[in-house]
Each structure stands twice: as structure tokens, then as C-alpha cells.
Short mmCIF file of C-alpha atoms in Angstrom, two decimals:
data_model
loop_
_atom_site.label_atom_id
_atom_site.label_comp_id
_atom_site.label_asym_id
_atom_site.label_seq_id
_atom_site.Cartn_x
_atom_site.Cartn_y
_atom_site.Cartn_z
CA UNK A 200 -41.17 -3.07 -17.93
CA UNK A 201 -38.18 -1.62 -19.72
CA UNK A 202 -35.08 -1.53 -17.50
CA UNK A 203 -32.69 -0.48 -20.24
CA UNK A 204 -33.56 1.66 -23.18
CA UNK A 205 -31.28 3.26 -25.71
CA UNK A 206 -32.50 5.86 -28.17
CA UNK A 207 -30.43 6.81 -31.22
CA UNK A 208 -27.24 5.76 -29.50
CA UNK A 209 -24.11 6.70 -31.42
CA UNK A 210 -20.54 6.05 -30.37
CA UNK A 211 -17.46 7.43 -32.10
CA UNK A 212 -13.87 6.44 -31.39
CA UNK A 213 -12.07 9.43 -32.87
CA UNK A 214 -12.94 9.07 -36.60
CA UNK A 215 -14.47 5.61 -36.33
CA UNK A 216 -18.23 5.52 -36.16
CA UNK A 217 -18.50 2.42 -33.98
CA UNK A 218 -22.20 2.43 -33.19
CA UNK A 219 -24.90 3.90 -35.43
CA UNK A 220 -28.30 5.02 -34.18
CA UNK A 221 -29.03 2.02 -32.02
CA UNK A 222 -32.50 2.09 -30.54
CA UNK A 223 -33.52 -0.90 -28.48
CA UNK A 224 -34.70 -1.86 -25.02
CA UNK A 225 -34.44 -4.70 -22.55
CA UNK A 226 -37.24 -5.89 -20.32
CA UNK A 227 -36.92 -6.51 -16.64
CA UNK A 228 -35.56 -9.95 -15.61
CA UNK A 229 -34.71 -11.01 -19.14
CA UNK A 230 -31.52 -12.17 -20.80
CA UNK A 231 -30.61 -10.37 -23.98
CA UNK A 232 -27.77 -11.72 -26.09
CA UNK A 233 -25.81 -9.39 -28.34
CA UNK A 234 -24.13 -11.21 -31.18
CA UNK A 235 -22.30 -10.39 -34.36
CA UNK A 236 -18.87 -10.67 -35.93
CA UNK A 237 -15.81 -8.98 -34.40
CA UNK A 238 -15.90 -5.21 -34.64
CA UNK A 239 -19.67 -5.10 -35.05
CA UNK A 240 -20.13 -2.80 -32.04
CA UNK A 241 -21.72 -5.23 -29.59
CA UNK A 242 -19.08 -4.70 -26.90
CA UNK A 243 -19.14 -0.98 -27.51
CA UNK A 244 -22.89 -1.04 -26.99
CA UNK A 245 -22.48 -2.99 -23.74
CA UNK A 246 -19.88 -0.58 -22.41
CA UNK A 247 -22.06 2.37 -23.27
CA UNK A 248 -24.63 1.11 -20.77
CA UNK A 249 -22.39 1.54 -17.73
CA UNK A 250 -20.23 4.22 -19.29
CA UNK A 251 -17.05 2.14 -19.32
CA UNK A 252 -16.47 3.73 -22.72
CA UNK A 253 -15.66 6.91 -20.82
CA UNK A 254 -12.28 5.34 -20.04
CA UNK A 255 -11.37 5.04 -23.71
CA UNK A 256 -9.57 8.05 -25.07
CA UNK A 257 -11.32 9.86 -27.88
CA UNK A 258 -14.63 8.11 -27.31
CA UNK A 259 -17.75 10.20 -27.88
CA UNK A 260 -21.28 9.11 -27.10
CA UNK A 261 -24.47 10.76 -28.30
CA UNK A 262 -28.09 9.78 -27.99
CA UNK A 263 -29.77 8.47 -24.87
CA UNK A 264 -29.18 5.58 -22.51
CA UNK A 265 -32.03 5.20 -20.04
CA UNK A 266 -31.49 2.96 -17.03
CA UNK A 267 -34.78 2.54 -15.18
CA UNK A 268 -35.89 5.75 -16.86
CA UNK A 269 -32.85 7.86 -15.88
CA UNK A 270 -30.48 9.13 -18.54
CA UNK A 271 -27.10 7.61 -17.76
CA UNK A 272 -25.33 10.47 -19.48
CA UNK A 273 -27.25 13.27 -17.78
CA UNK A 274 -25.21 15.89 -16.04
CA UNK A 275 -26.59 15.21 -12.56
CA UNK A 276 -25.91 11.46 -12.76
CA UNK A 277 -22.63 10.42 -11.18
CA UNK A 278 -20.90 7.65 -13.02
CA UNK A 279 -20.15 5.69 -9.82
CA UNK A 280 -23.86 5.72 -8.91
CA UNK A 281 -24.70 4.46 -12.39
CA UNK A 282 -22.17 1.61 -12.16
CA UNK A 283 -23.62 0.57 -8.81
CA UNK A 284 -26.91 -0.01 -10.62
CA UNK A 285 -25.33 -1.57 -13.69
CA UNK A 286 -22.80 -4.26 -12.78
CA UNK A 287 -20.32 -5.80 -15.17
CA UNK A 288 -18.47 -9.07 -15.69
CA UNK A 289 -15.51 -9.07 -18.04
CA UNK A 290 -14.19 -11.43 -20.67
CA UNK A 291 -11.10 -12.47 -18.76
CA UNK A 292 -11.63 -13.34 -15.08
CA UNK A 293 -10.04 -10.45 -13.21
CA UNK A 294 -10.28 -10.98 -9.44
CA UNK A 295 -8.20 -8.62 -7.33
CA UNK A 296 -5.04 -10.03 -5.73
CA UNK A 297 -6.81 -10.20 -2.38
CA UNK A 298 -8.58 -12.91 -0.43
CA UNK A 299 -11.76 -14.45 -1.81
CA UNK A 300 -13.75 -12.69 0.89
CA UNK A 301 -12.18 -9.29 0.28
CA UNK A 302 -12.79 -9.57 -3.44
CA UNK A 303 -16.50 -9.75 -2.88
CA UNK A 304 -16.56 -7.33 0.05
CA UNK A 305 -14.75 -4.73 -2.07
CA UNK A 306 -17.91 -3.50 -3.79
CA UNK A 307 -19.58 -2.90 -0.42
CA UNK A 308 -16.54 -1.21 1.09
CA UNK A 309 -16.06 1.26 -1.76
CA UNK A 310 -19.72 2.13 -1.53
CA UNK A 311 -19.39 3.12 2.10
CA UNK A 312 -20.69 0.03 3.91
CA UNK A 313 -18.95 -0.36 7.27
CA UNK A 314 -21.22 -2.74 9.20
CA UNK A 315 -19.16 -5.93 9.53
CA UNK A 316 -22.09 -8.23 10.12
CA UNK A 317 -23.92 -6.87 7.09
CA UNK A 318 -20.82 -7.25 4.94
CA UNK A 319 -20.43 -10.88 6.00
CA UNK A 320 -24.07 -11.64 5.24
CA UNK A 321 -23.98 -9.96 1.84
CA UNK A 322 -20.70 -11.58 0.83
CA UNK A 323 -22.00 -15.01 1.73
CA UNK A 324 -25.24 -14.38 -0.11
CA UNK A 325 -23.44 -13.17 -3.23
CA UNK A 326 -21.07 -16.16 -3.30
CA UNK A 327 -24.13 -18.42 -2.93
CA UNK A 328 -25.84 -16.64 -5.82
CA UNK A 329 -22.77 -17.16 -7.96
CA UNK A 330 -22.94 -20.92 -7.19
CA UNK A 331 -19.47 -20.85 -5.70
CA UNK A 332 -20.17 -21.21 -1.99
CA UNK A 333 -19.65 -24.96 -1.63
CA UNK A 334 -16.29 -24.76 -3.36
CA UNK A 335 -14.82 -21.87 -1.38
CA UNK A 336 -16.63 -21.72 1.96
CA UNK A 337 -13.63 -23.15 3.82
CA UNK A 338 -11.04 -20.96 2.11
CA UNK A 339 -12.55 -17.50 2.17
CA UNK A 340 -9.26 -16.08 3.46
CA UNK A 341 -7.21 -17.67 0.69
CA UNK A 342 -6.05 -15.59 -2.26
CA UNK A 343 -8.51 -15.47 -5.14
CA UNK A 344 -5.52 -15.99 -7.43
CA UNK A 345 -5.36 -19.64 -6.34
CA UNK A 346 -8.80 -20.43 -7.78
CA UNK A 347 -9.27 -22.00 -11.20
CA UNK A 348 -10.29 -19.81 -14.13
CA UNK A 349 -13.94 -20.89 -13.93
CA UNK A 350 -14.08 -20.32 -10.19
CA UNK A 351 -12.44 -16.92 -10.65
CA UNK A 352 -15.10 -15.94 -13.15
CA UNK A 353 -17.89 -16.97 -10.77
CA UNK A 354 -16.11 -15.00 -8.05
CA UNK A 355 -16.17 -11.98 -10.36
CA UNK A 356 -19.91 -12.54 -10.78
CA UNK A 357 -20.31 -12.68 -6.98
CA UNK A 358 -18.28 -9.50 -6.74
CA UNK A 359 -20.62 -7.79 -9.18
CA UNK A 360 -23.76 -9.12 -7.44
CA UNK A 361 -22.87 -8.07 -3.90
CA UNK A 362 -23.90 -4.46 -4.42
CA UNK A 363 -27.24 -5.62 -5.76
CA UNK A 364 -27.30 -3.99 -9.18
CA UNK A 365 -30.48 -4.19 -11.25
CA UNK A 366 -28.58 -4.90 -14.46
CA UNK A 367 -25.72 -7.30 -15.07
CA UNK A 368 -23.61 -6.76 -18.17
CA UNK A 369 -21.52 -9.71 -19.31
CA UNK A 370 -18.84 -9.22 -21.93
CA UNK A 371 -18.13 -12.67 -23.38
CA UNK A 372 -17.91 -14.11 -19.88
CA UNK A 373 -17.14 -17.67 -20.96
CA UNK A 374 -14.80 -17.15 -23.89
CA UNK A 375 -11.70 -17.63 -21.71
CA UNK A 376 -13.09 -20.72 -19.97
CA UNK A 377 -13.16 -24.44 -20.65
CA UNK A 378 -16.49 -26.04 -21.73
CA UNK A 379 -17.37 -27.37 -18.26
CA UNK A 380 -16.78 -24.02 -16.56
CA UNK A 381 -18.73 -22.34 -19.35
CA UNK A 382 -21.65 -24.67 -18.82
CA UNK A 383 -21.66 -23.84 -15.11
CA UNK A 384 -21.83 -20.13 -15.86
CA UNK A 385 -24.63 -20.63 -18.36
CA UNK A 386 -26.55 -22.63 -15.78
CA UNK A 387 -25.93 -19.89 -13.26
CA UNK A 388 -27.39 -17.30 -15.59
CA UNK A 389 -30.78 -18.98 -15.49
CA UNK A 390 -30.84 -18.54 -11.72
CA UNK A 391 -29.62 -14.97 -11.92
CA UNK A 392 -32.42 -14.11 -14.32
CA UNK A 393 -34.84 -14.32 -11.39
CA UNK A 394 -33.30 -11.20 -9.87
CA UNK A 395 -31.35 -9.42 -12.54
CA UNK A 396 -31.74 -8.08 -16.02
CA UNK A 397 -28.85 -9.53 -17.99
CA UNK A 398 -27.21 -8.36 -21.18
CA UNK A 399 -24.58 -10.69 -22.55
CA UNK A 400 -22.18 -10.24 -25.44
CA UNK A 401 -21.26 -13.53 -27.02
CA UNK A 402 -19.32 -14.83 -29.97
CA UNK A 403 -20.86 -18.20 -29.49
CA UNK A 404 -24.07 -18.49 -31.49
CA UNK A 405 -25.15 -21.70 -29.72
CA UNK A 406 -24.68 -19.98 -26.40
CA UNK A 407 -26.95 -17.14 -27.45
CA UNK A 408 -29.55 -19.68 -28.58
CA UNK A 409 -29.35 -21.65 -25.34
CA UNK A 410 -29.51 -18.93 -22.73
CA UNK A 411 -31.17 -15.79 -24.01
CA UNK A 412 -34.77 -14.65 -24.22
CA UNK A 413 -34.01 -12.01 -26.80
CA UNK A 414 -31.24 -11.75 -29.31
CA UNK A 415 -29.85 -8.72 -31.07
CA UNK A 416 -27.68 -9.05 -34.16
CA UNK A 417 -25.15 -6.30 -34.79
CA UNK A 418 -23.23 -5.73 -37.98
CA UNK A 419 -20.65 -2.97 -38.60
CA UNK A 420 -22.05 -0.70 -35.90
CA UNK A 421 -25.68 -1.19 -36.75
CA UNK A 422 -28.40 -3.10 -35.01
CA UNK A 423 -29.59 -5.31 -37.84
CA UNK A 424 -32.25 -7.28 -36.07
CA UNK A 425 -33.75 -7.65 -32.63
CA UNK A 426 -36.32 -10.18 -31.60
CA UNK A 427 -37.07 -13.08 -29.34
CA UNK A 428 -34.34 -15.66 -29.55
CA UNK A 429 -36.80 -18.15 -30.96
CA UNK A 430 -37.75 -15.84 -33.80
CA UNK A 431 -34.18 -14.91 -34.62
CA UNK A 432 -33.03 -18.50 -34.75
CA UNK A 433 -36.02 -20.04 -36.50
CA UNK A 434 -37.27 -17.28 -38.68
CA UNK A 435 -34.85 -14.38 -39.06
CA UNK A 436 -36.22 -11.51 -41.08
CA UNK A 437 -32.92 -10.17 -42.31
CA UNK A 438 -30.74 -12.06 -44.73
CA UNK A 439 -27.51 -11.10 -42.95
CA UNK A 440 -28.84 -12.46 -39.67
CA UNK A 441 -29.71 -15.69 -41.41
CA UNK A 442 -26.25 -15.92 -42.99
CA UNK A 443 -24.58 -15.27 -39.65
CA UNK A 444 -26.48 -17.84 -37.61
CA UNK A 445 -26.13 -20.47 -40.26
CA UNK A 446 -22.37 -19.89 -40.26
CA UNK A 447 -22.00 -18.45 -43.73
CA UNK A 448 -19.92 -15.56 -42.36
CA UNK A 449 -18.73 -14.28 -39.00
CA UNK B 111 16.03 -40.12 -42.95
CA UNK B 112 16.97 -36.87 -41.26
CA UNK B 113 19.95 -35.36 -43.06
CA UNK B 114 22.52 -32.82 -41.96
CA UNK B 115 22.51 -29.86 -44.35
CA UNK B 116 25.08 -27.17 -44.91
CA UNK B 117 22.72 -24.32 -44.03
CA UNK B 118 21.67 -26.21 -40.92
CA UNK B 119 25.28 -26.39 -39.76
CA UNK B 120 25.75 -22.73 -40.42
CA UNK B 121 22.69 -21.56 -38.49
CA UNK B 122 23.63 -23.72 -35.53
CA UNK B 123 27.15 -22.28 -35.55
CA UNK B 124 25.73 -18.75 -35.63
CA UNK B 125 23.44 -19.65 -32.80
CA UNK B 126 26.25 -20.87 -30.59
CA UNK B 127 28.52 -17.93 -31.39
CA UNK B 128 25.81 -15.44 -30.44
CA UNK B 129 25.01 -17.42 -27.33
CA UNK B 130 28.63 -17.21 -26.20
CA UNK B 131 28.82 -13.49 -26.96
CA UNK B 132 25.81 -12.84 -24.74
CA UNK B 133 27.07 -15.16 -22.06
CA UNK B 134 30.56 -13.61 -21.91
CA UNK B 135 29.24 -10.05 -21.94
CA UNK B 136 26.77 -10.56 -19.14
CA UNK B 137 29.25 -12.49 -17.04
CA UNK B 138 31.81 -9.73 -17.49
CA UNK B 139 29.38 -7.30 -15.88
CA UNK B 140 29.17 -9.59 -12.88
CA UNK B 141 32.95 -9.93 -12.90
CA UNK B 142 33.43 -6.15 -12.71
CA UNK B 143 31.23 -5.97 -9.63
CA UNK B 144 33.10 -8.84 -8.00
CA UNK B 145 36.48 -7.29 -8.74
CA UNK B 146 35.41 -3.99 -7.17
CA UNK B 147 34.00 -5.72 -4.12
CA UNK B 148 37.03 -7.98 -3.72
CA UNK B 149 39.40 -5.07 -4.12
CA UNK B 150 37.66 -2.96 -1.50
CA UNK B 151 37.26 -5.92 0.80
CA UNK B 152 40.92 -7.01 0.66
CA UNK B 153 42.16 -3.47 1.20
CA UNK B 154 39.59 -2.53 3.80
CA UNK B 155 38.79 -5.49 5.98
CA UNK B 156 42.03 -5.19 8.00
CA UNK B 157 40.89 -1.99 9.68
CA UNK B 158 37.37 -3.26 10.17
CA UNK B 159 36.62 -3.82 13.85
CA UNK B 160 33.96 -3.05 16.41
CA UNK B 161 35.94 0.03 17.45
CA UNK B 162 36.16 1.16 13.82
CA UNK B 163 32.41 1.50 13.54
CA UNK B 164 31.78 2.79 17.08
CA UNK B 165 34.66 5.26 17.66
CA UNK B 166 35.42 8.73 16.36
CA UNK B 167 38.48 9.42 14.23
CA UNK B 168 41.61 10.35 16.20
CA UNK B 169 45.08 11.75 15.51
CA UNK B 170 44.13 13.80 12.50
CA UNK B 171 42.01 11.00 11.04
CA UNK B 172 44.99 8.66 10.76
CA UNK B 173 43.55 6.28 13.32
CA UNK B 174 40.34 5.67 15.23
CA UNK B 175 36.95 4.91 13.72
CA UNK B 176 34.34 6.44 11.47
CA UNK B 177 31.31 6.32 13.78
CA UNK B 178 30.21 9.96 13.26
CA UNK B 179 30.33 9.52 9.48
CA UNK B 180 28.18 6.38 9.65
CA UNK B 181 25.63 8.14 11.82
CA UNK B 182 25.75 11.18 9.55
CA UNK B 183 25.09 9.10 6.45
CA UNK B 184 22.18 7.33 8.17
CA UNK B 185 20.72 10.74 9.08
CA UNK B 186 21.02 11.88 5.48
CA UNK B 187 19.47 8.69 4.13
CA UNK B 188 16.52 9.03 6.50
CA UNK B 189 16.18 12.75 5.80
CA UNK B 190 16.25 12.43 2.03
CA UNK B 191 13.74 9.55 2.22
CA UNK B 192 11.34 11.70 4.19
CA UNK B 193 11.37 14.31 1.43
CA UNK B 194 11.72 12.26 -1.71
CA UNK B 195 9.32 9.38 -0.99
CA UNK B 196 6.01 11.10 -0.39
CA UNK B 197 6.57 13.77 -3.02
CA UNK B 198 7.99 11.36 -5.59
CA UNK B 199 5.37 8.67 -5.09
CA UNK B 200 2.47 11.12 -5.17
CA UNK B 201 3.89 12.85 -8.25
CA UNK B 202 4.29 9.47 -9.93
CA UNK B 203 0.72 8.52 -9.08
CA UNK B 204 -0.56 11.82 -10.39
CA UNK B 205 1.32 11.53 -13.62
CA UNK B 206 0.39 7.94 -14.34
CA UNK B 207 -3.14 7.68 -12.98
CA UNK B 208 -4.57 11.17 -13.05
CA UNK B 209 -2.92 13.49 -15.60
CA UNK B 210 -5.44 13.24 -18.40
CA UNK B 211 -4.13 15.88 -20.75
CA UNK B 212 -1.44 14.16 -22.81
CA UNK B 213 0.81 17.18 -23.49
CA UNK B 214 1.01 17.85 -19.76
CA UNK B 215 1.86 14.23 -19.09
CA UNK B 216 4.60 14.20 -21.71
CA UNK B 217 5.92 17.55 -20.45
CA UNK B 218 6.16 16.26 -16.86
CA UNK B 219 7.87 13.11 -18.06
CA UNK B 220 10.45 15.00 -20.11
CA UNK B 221 11.14 17.35 -17.22
CA UNK B 222 11.53 14.44 -14.82
CA UNK B 223 14.03 12.82 -17.16
CA UNK B 224 15.90 16.11 -17.46
CA UNK B 225 16.02 16.41 -13.70
CA UNK B 226 17.55 12.93 -13.58
CA UNK B 227 20.20 14.10 -16.01
CA UNK B 228 21.34 17.12 -14.01
CA UNK B 229 24.88 16.53 -12.68
CA UNK B 230 24.93 15.99 -8.94
CA UNK B 231 27.41 18.82 -8.37
CA UNK B 232 24.78 21.18 -9.82
CA UNK B 233 22.29 19.88 -7.27
CA UNK B 234 24.91 20.65 -4.63
CA UNK B 235 25.32 24.18 -5.88
CA UNK B 236 21.56 24.67 -6.09
CA UNK B 237 21.08 23.25 -2.60
CA UNK B 238 23.71 25.59 -1.25
CA UNK B 239 22.21 28.71 -2.75
CA UNK B 240 18.57 27.84 -1.94
CA UNK B 241 18.54 25.82 1.29
CA UNK B 242 21.80 26.90 2.91
CA UNK B 243 21.83 30.59 2.01
CA UNK B 244 18.43 31.81 0.81
CA UNK B 245 16.30 29.85 3.27
CA UNK B 246 18.96 30.16 5.93
CA UNK B 247 19.18 26.54 7.02
CA UNK B 248 22.97 26.83 7.02
CA UNK B 249 25.18 23.79 6.54
CA UNK B 250 22.80 21.31 8.12
CA UNK B 251 21.19 17.90 7.89
CA UNK B 252 18.03 19.65 6.70
CA UNK B 253 19.77 21.37 3.78
CA UNK B 254 21.69 18.20 2.87
CA UNK B 255 18.64 15.95 3.07
CA UNK B 256 16.59 18.29 0.89
CA UNK B 257 19.35 18.39 -1.69
CA UNK B 258 19.77 14.61 -1.71
CA UNK B 259 16.00 14.25 -1.75
CA UNK B 260 15.82 16.36 -4.93
CA UNK B 261 18.45 14.12 -6.47
CA UNK B 262 16.45 11.01 -5.65
CA UNK B 263 13.14 12.53 -6.76
CA UNK B 264 13.25 11.68 -10.49
CA UNK B 265 14.23 8.09 -9.73
CA UNK B 266 11.36 7.75 -7.28
CA UNK B 267 8.87 9.33 -9.70
CA UNK B 268 9.94 7.11 -12.58
CA UNK B 269 9.95 3.94 -10.51
CA UNK B 270 6.46 4.76 -9.27
CA UNK B 271 5.21 5.40 -12.80
CA UNK B 272 6.77 2.23 -14.15
CA UNK B 273 5.38 0.15 -11.30
CA UNK B 274 1.90 1.57 -11.87
CA UNK B 275 2.19 0.97 -15.60
CA UNK B 276 2.90 -2.70 -14.88
CA UNK B 277 -0.48 -3.07 -13.14
CA UNK B 278 -2.92 -4.69 -15.55
CA UNK B 279 -5.72 -2.38 -16.63
CA UNK B 280 -8.30 -5.09 -16.01
CA UNK B 281 -7.93 -4.46 -12.26
CA UNK B 282 -8.73 -0.78 -12.74
CA UNK B 283 -11.75 -1.60 -14.90
CA UNK B 284 -13.04 -4.18 -12.43
CA UNK B 285 -12.86 -1.68 -9.60
CA UNK B 286 -14.40 1.20 -11.52
CA UNK B 287 -17.22 -1.06 -12.73
CA UNK B 288 -18.17 -1.65 -9.10
CA UNK B 289 -18.83 2.04 -8.58
CA UNK B 290 -15.45 2.80 -7.02
CA UNK B 291 -14.02 6.24 -7.62
CA UNK B 292 -10.65 6.73 -9.23
CA UNK B 293 -9.08 7.43 -5.86
CA UNK B 294 -10.56 4.29 -4.30
CA UNK B 295 -9.35 2.30 -7.29
CA UNK B 296 -5.86 3.79 -7.07
CA UNK B 297 -5.45 3.52 -3.32
CA UNK B 298 -7.10 0.16 -2.67
CA UNK B 299 -6.34 -1.87 -5.78
CA UNK B 300 -3.67 -0.37 -8.01
CA UNK B 301 -1.23 0.95 -5.42
CA UNK B 302 -1.08 -2.24 -3.31
CA UNK B 303 -0.32 -4.25 -6.45
CA UNK B 304 2.39 -1.82 -7.53
CA UNK B 305 3.77 -1.37 -4.02
CA UNK B 306 6.43 -4.14 -3.95
CA UNK B 307 8.02 -2.73 -7.10
CA UNK B 308 7.76 0.86 -5.91
CA UNK B 309 9.41 -0.14 -2.65
CA UNK B 310 12.30 -1.79 -4.44
CA UNK B 311 12.84 1.29 -6.54
CA UNK B 312 12.73 3.48 -3.47
CA UNK B 313 15.34 1.49 -1.65
CA UNK B 314 17.58 1.31 -4.69
CA UNK B 315 17.36 5.09 -4.94
CA UNK B 316 18.56 5.28 -1.35
CA UNK B 317 21.55 3.23 -2.37
CA UNK B 318 22.42 5.84 -4.95
CA UNK B 319 21.79 8.78 -2.65
CA UNK B 320 23.83 7.39 0.22
CA UNK B 321 26.97 7.31 -1.91
CA UNK B 322 26.69 10.82 -3.36
CA UNK B 323 29.41 13.29 -2.44
CA UNK B 324 28.85 16.37 -4.54
CA UNK B 325 25.37 17.32 -3.26
CA UNK B 326 26.45 17.19 0.39
CA UNK B 327 29.76 18.93 -0.16
CA UNK B 328 28.32 22.45 0.18
CA UNK B 329 25.20 21.68 2.13
CA UNK B 330 25.95 19.51 5.15
CA UNK B 331 29.19 17.55 5.19
CA UNK B 332 31.75 18.42 7.82
CA UNK B 333 35.48 17.88 7.31
CA UNK B 334 35.97 16.71 10.86
CA UNK B 335 33.27 16.70 13.53
CA UNK B 336 33.55 13.98 16.15
CA UNK B 337 30.40 15.21 17.93
CA UNK B 338 27.09 13.59 16.93
CA UNK B 339 24.32 15.86 15.65
CA UNK B 340 21.64 16.88 18.14
CA UNK B 341 19.08 17.96 15.56
CA UNK B 342 18.38 18.62 11.89
CA UNK B 343 20.14 21.99 11.95
CA UNK B 344 23.50 20.47 12.81
CA UNK B 345 26.27 19.58 10.43
CA UNK B 346 27.40 15.98 10.19
CA UNK B 347 30.23 13.97 8.75
CA UNK B 348 29.18 11.56 6.00
CA UNK B 349 30.84 8.45 4.61
CA UNK B 350 31.36 9.46 0.98
CA UNK B 351 32.76 12.85 1.87
CA UNK B 352 34.88 11.34 4.62
CA UNK B 353 36.29 8.93 2.06
CA UNK B 354 37.07 11.83 -0.25
CA UNK B 355 38.80 13.71 2.56
CA UNK B 356 40.83 10.70 3.65
CA UNK B 357 41.93 9.98 0.11
CA UNK B 358 42.82 13.51 -0.99
CA UNK B 359 43.08 16.13 1.70
CA UNK B 360 43.66 14.47 5.04
CA UNK B 361 46.52 15.43 7.30
CA UNK B 362 48.51 12.37 6.26
CA UNK B 363 46.99 10.79 3.21
CA UNK B 364 49.38 7.84 3.14
CA UNK B 365 48.74 6.93 6.75
CA UNK B 366 44.98 7.22 6.51
CA UNK B 367 44.71 5.14 3.32
CA UNK B 368 43.70 1.89 5.11
CA UNK B 369 40.96 3.82 6.90
CA UNK B 370 39.81 5.15 3.54
CA UNK B 371 39.37 1.60 2.25
CA UNK B 372 37.62 0.63 5.47
CA UNK B 373 35.25 3.55 4.97
CA UNK B 374 34.58 2.49 1.39
CA UNK B 375 33.85 -1.02 2.61
CA UNK B 376 31.36 0.21 5.22
CA UNK B 377 29.65 2.42 2.62
CA UNK B 378 29.34 -0.47 0.19
CA UNK B 379 28.04 -2.70 2.94
CA UNK B 380 25.34 -0.20 3.85
CA UNK B 381 24.22 -0.09 0.21
CA UNK B 382 24.29 -3.88 -0.11
CA UNK B 383 22.30 -4.29 3.09
CA UNK B 384 19.75 -1.81 1.71
CA UNK B 385 19.46 -3.83 -1.50
CA UNK B 386 19.06 -7.02 0.47
CA UNK B 387 16.35 -5.38 2.53
CA UNK B 388 14.66 -4.28 -0.71
CA UNK B 389 14.52 -7.87 -1.90
CA UNK B 390 13.22 -9.20 1.40
CA UNK B 391 10.48 -6.56 1.55
CA UNK B 392 9.55 -7.08 -2.07
CA UNK B 393 9.18 -10.80 -1.56
CA UNK B 394 7.11 -10.23 1.55
CA UNK B 395 4.69 -7.77 -0.04
CA UNK B 396 4.87 -9.59 -3.34
CA UNK B 397 3.41 -12.66 -1.66
CA UNK B 398 0.80 -10.62 0.09
CA UNK B 399 -0.50 -9.09 -3.13
CA UNK B 400 0.46 -11.91 -5.44
CA UNK B 401 -0.99 -11.36 -8.89
CA UNK B 402 -0.24 -14.74 -10.42
#
């Protein structure tokens, strides 16, 4: 089943045509890696899915983004409802300067949940899902700023999971982390795949090969090739894809 | 072998000359402050006593205390805070977080800066014609507080904007990505982070306001009024104006000079205590919402 589908998606930043007629889809409970050199449009594509591009001045989007069949850019869709469905984890860990507990509870609170018991259960569950529980269970009241970078990033994942989105967007989630923390997050993604459809932007070709089911290669705003990760890495159809994954440019 | 070179000597000499220039200049700023404080303290501390800050002036202001002026100044500080803080902070939030149309944003910013540049005597004149006469508040705490509040407004707005600008955008994005609205993001994430800095700016603006003479001259300050105010429609004495009166137009200027210095000392102490309070509060809230 297709959870995400984009049809002729175009994004302009003022005069720059950042994304050109991208048509692709992601299946339920899969991991899709978006790769390509800097400025290829992969992050722009990711941000188009939860409309974070709306925050960028002079950004114009045309074409369709369908999330579980609903057009994300339709007039009767509220952007905050969309973002509840489509969670996001950023490149740099960005926990709020609050306690560990409050960081995760935030998503529930802003979405109108008041029931204390329910909040506690959900927060605990989300921190478990993010494989962070054992490390923080005794310090839930401590500031999230005291955690290490890798722990902060997993906290940000817990924060995104607590409102139970169907899609999780990850924008180079390990590029600011050390190799051990990165490995933990990659491991975590395999578990998350059981419940979430994941789209991950990565600069790291090996990472894309290790974790994803499908891989999309972007180049200067265009989707050059999309296929199963195995196909892309063993038998790419396009020459530019081949050059990129073999390290001839990028 | 590591050799000394001529150009190496020269660049190190330049370096140390510039270092001393910076050091001397910045220390001289500190020196000026210390000289002012020492001067006021030496001249004023002789008259300082418990009676001085709890008694009314007597014998044509040549003896007695300055209690009514202290109380008056505290009233005016509180009054101007009540007006300037909510309006200034909300305006600052609007302009930094909400105003989407750039020309409007720039226009508001320019106008705020212009407001900050208006001489305080002009605020006094404006306050007199609008609050005292047109709105009929008379010479009163209300009229004086509104006038002082207007004076503090641009400072409060700018401090708020600058404090909000210092909040990393990644916090806003993280909140919005969780389905929070702009208002939730502003009130629950951005504002608490900016709050310690906003608070400091607010209290520093009080420091400025509490020492202003011109805006209260026509709107609230009484030449001599030993009675304490009973409400916001009463006139009060105020420290800066009292100082002005004692120094220029008292009954016996020479005799009341020590009291003038004592008044100056009390005024400076109030401002310093405010600044101290600002630091304590900032540290307290800064720890609570520590970013790094």
C-alpha cells in the first residue's frame, strides 16, 4: 500500500527550480533512502512531505503530495494535522531546553492531550521505542540538554514518535553524530520499520545501502533513479547513479 | 632552528600596542562609572540615615528626608512597568514572530527606532497635552506612568525582538514539526527560552525610566508634597525631579546641597539594586531554561 505518493512535484525557491517533476511513492512500513550530492533537492523533497518548506520565504510548491491518499496541500487540510501524521527528525539534535519527560510529552500537550496517566504511558512507550529508556529512566526530570548528542537525537526520535505518526521523515539524522551513536540509530530504524514508514535523507552511501529497502537518487532537482536498494547498488540503470555510488562524483 | 625575523617582531609589536589600546579604553569606561559613583557617594553618604529615607522634607527642603520622593518614584516605576511591559513585549513578539510582510516589519522597526530617538522632554510635552489635558487625568501618577511607559516602550520592544532573534530556529522547527501551532510554539518554546534576556532588558529599561526628569515634569511631579499618594490620580514627588529642585530652585540651594547628593545617591542605589535584581532573575530563569 502506498503511504506517500508525489505526483509531478515541483518546488521553486524564488528563481531557483529546486525540484523538477518528481513522481514517486513509498510503501507502507518501508525505509526509503534519498541520496545525492549537496543541492540535489533531496532535503527539499523531504520537507515538501510535511510542508516544512512553507516556512521558507519565497518557496512555491506545485504538483501533488498524497499522504495516505489525502493531498497535503489541499485547502481543507490544516498543516498541523498533516504534521501530526508525518513526523520529522532533524539533522542536528534539537531537544527543547526542558526536562527529558517534557520534551517527549510536548507533542501530546500541543495536540490537546490532558490525561496525565495517558501522557505518562505514551511518553514511556515512545522513549522505549527510541531505545533510550534504560539510559534515562532514572533522570526523566533532568534537562535534556545534559544528554549526549546521540542520546539527544534518540530523544528527538521519541519526541516525534509519541504522537504516533504514520510517517517518519529523517533529514540526515546521523550526520552530526559519532559512529557508535550513528550505529545505534541505524539499529533503531530497523525496529521502527515495524510500525512506521520511514523516509531518510542521507549523504552516506553505505548508510543508504545498509538500512533502506528502496533508494532514490536525486541529481540537480531531478529524480534520476528509484528502485529497490539491492537493484540500485548492484545494477543501477543510470550512469550517473553508478558514478555516484562508486564514488566518482558527489 | 626557529629564527626571530624582522616582520615577526613588527607584528608582535603591533599586536601588543593594539591590545593596550583596547585595554585602556575599556578600563577608562569602568573608571568613569567608578568616579561618578565615588563622587556621589562621598558627597551624599553623610546625610544618609534611616530618617533620611523614612521622613518627609522639612524647613523648606533644607533638612529632613526624601521619603515621599522615594515612594513617588517607586509608584512611577511600577506604573510605567504596567503599561510598557505587556504592550512592548507583545509588540515585540508580533514583530519578530508574526509580521510576515517584510515592508511592514521594516516600517515598524524604523518607527520603533524613531520613537527611541525622540527627546524625553518631547515625551513630557506630549504626555501633558494628551494624558493631563485632553484625557483629563490631571497631574497624576496615571499621566506620569503612561508618559514614562511610552518612553520605555521602544527599549522593551527592541529587547524583546533581539531576545527572540537569539532563539535558534531549530527549536521553532522542532515544535512546528510536531503539529504545534505558531502560538503554541511561541508561547511554550520560544518565549521561555527568550525570557531571561527579555527580563534583563525590561529591568534595565526601568533603570532608565526611574531617572528621567523631563517626562514627569509636566505630568506628575510635585515641587513639594509631603503627603503620600492615595491613588493613581494623585500627584507625587519623585527623586529625579526632587534632585533638580534641590539643586536649582529650592528655597536655599546652598543649604540643601548635601540633601541633593543624598537624593542622587538613593536614586543611583535604586537603579543599581534593579540591575542586580535583573542579574539574579536572569541567572535563575537562565538555569531553568538552559539551552547549552
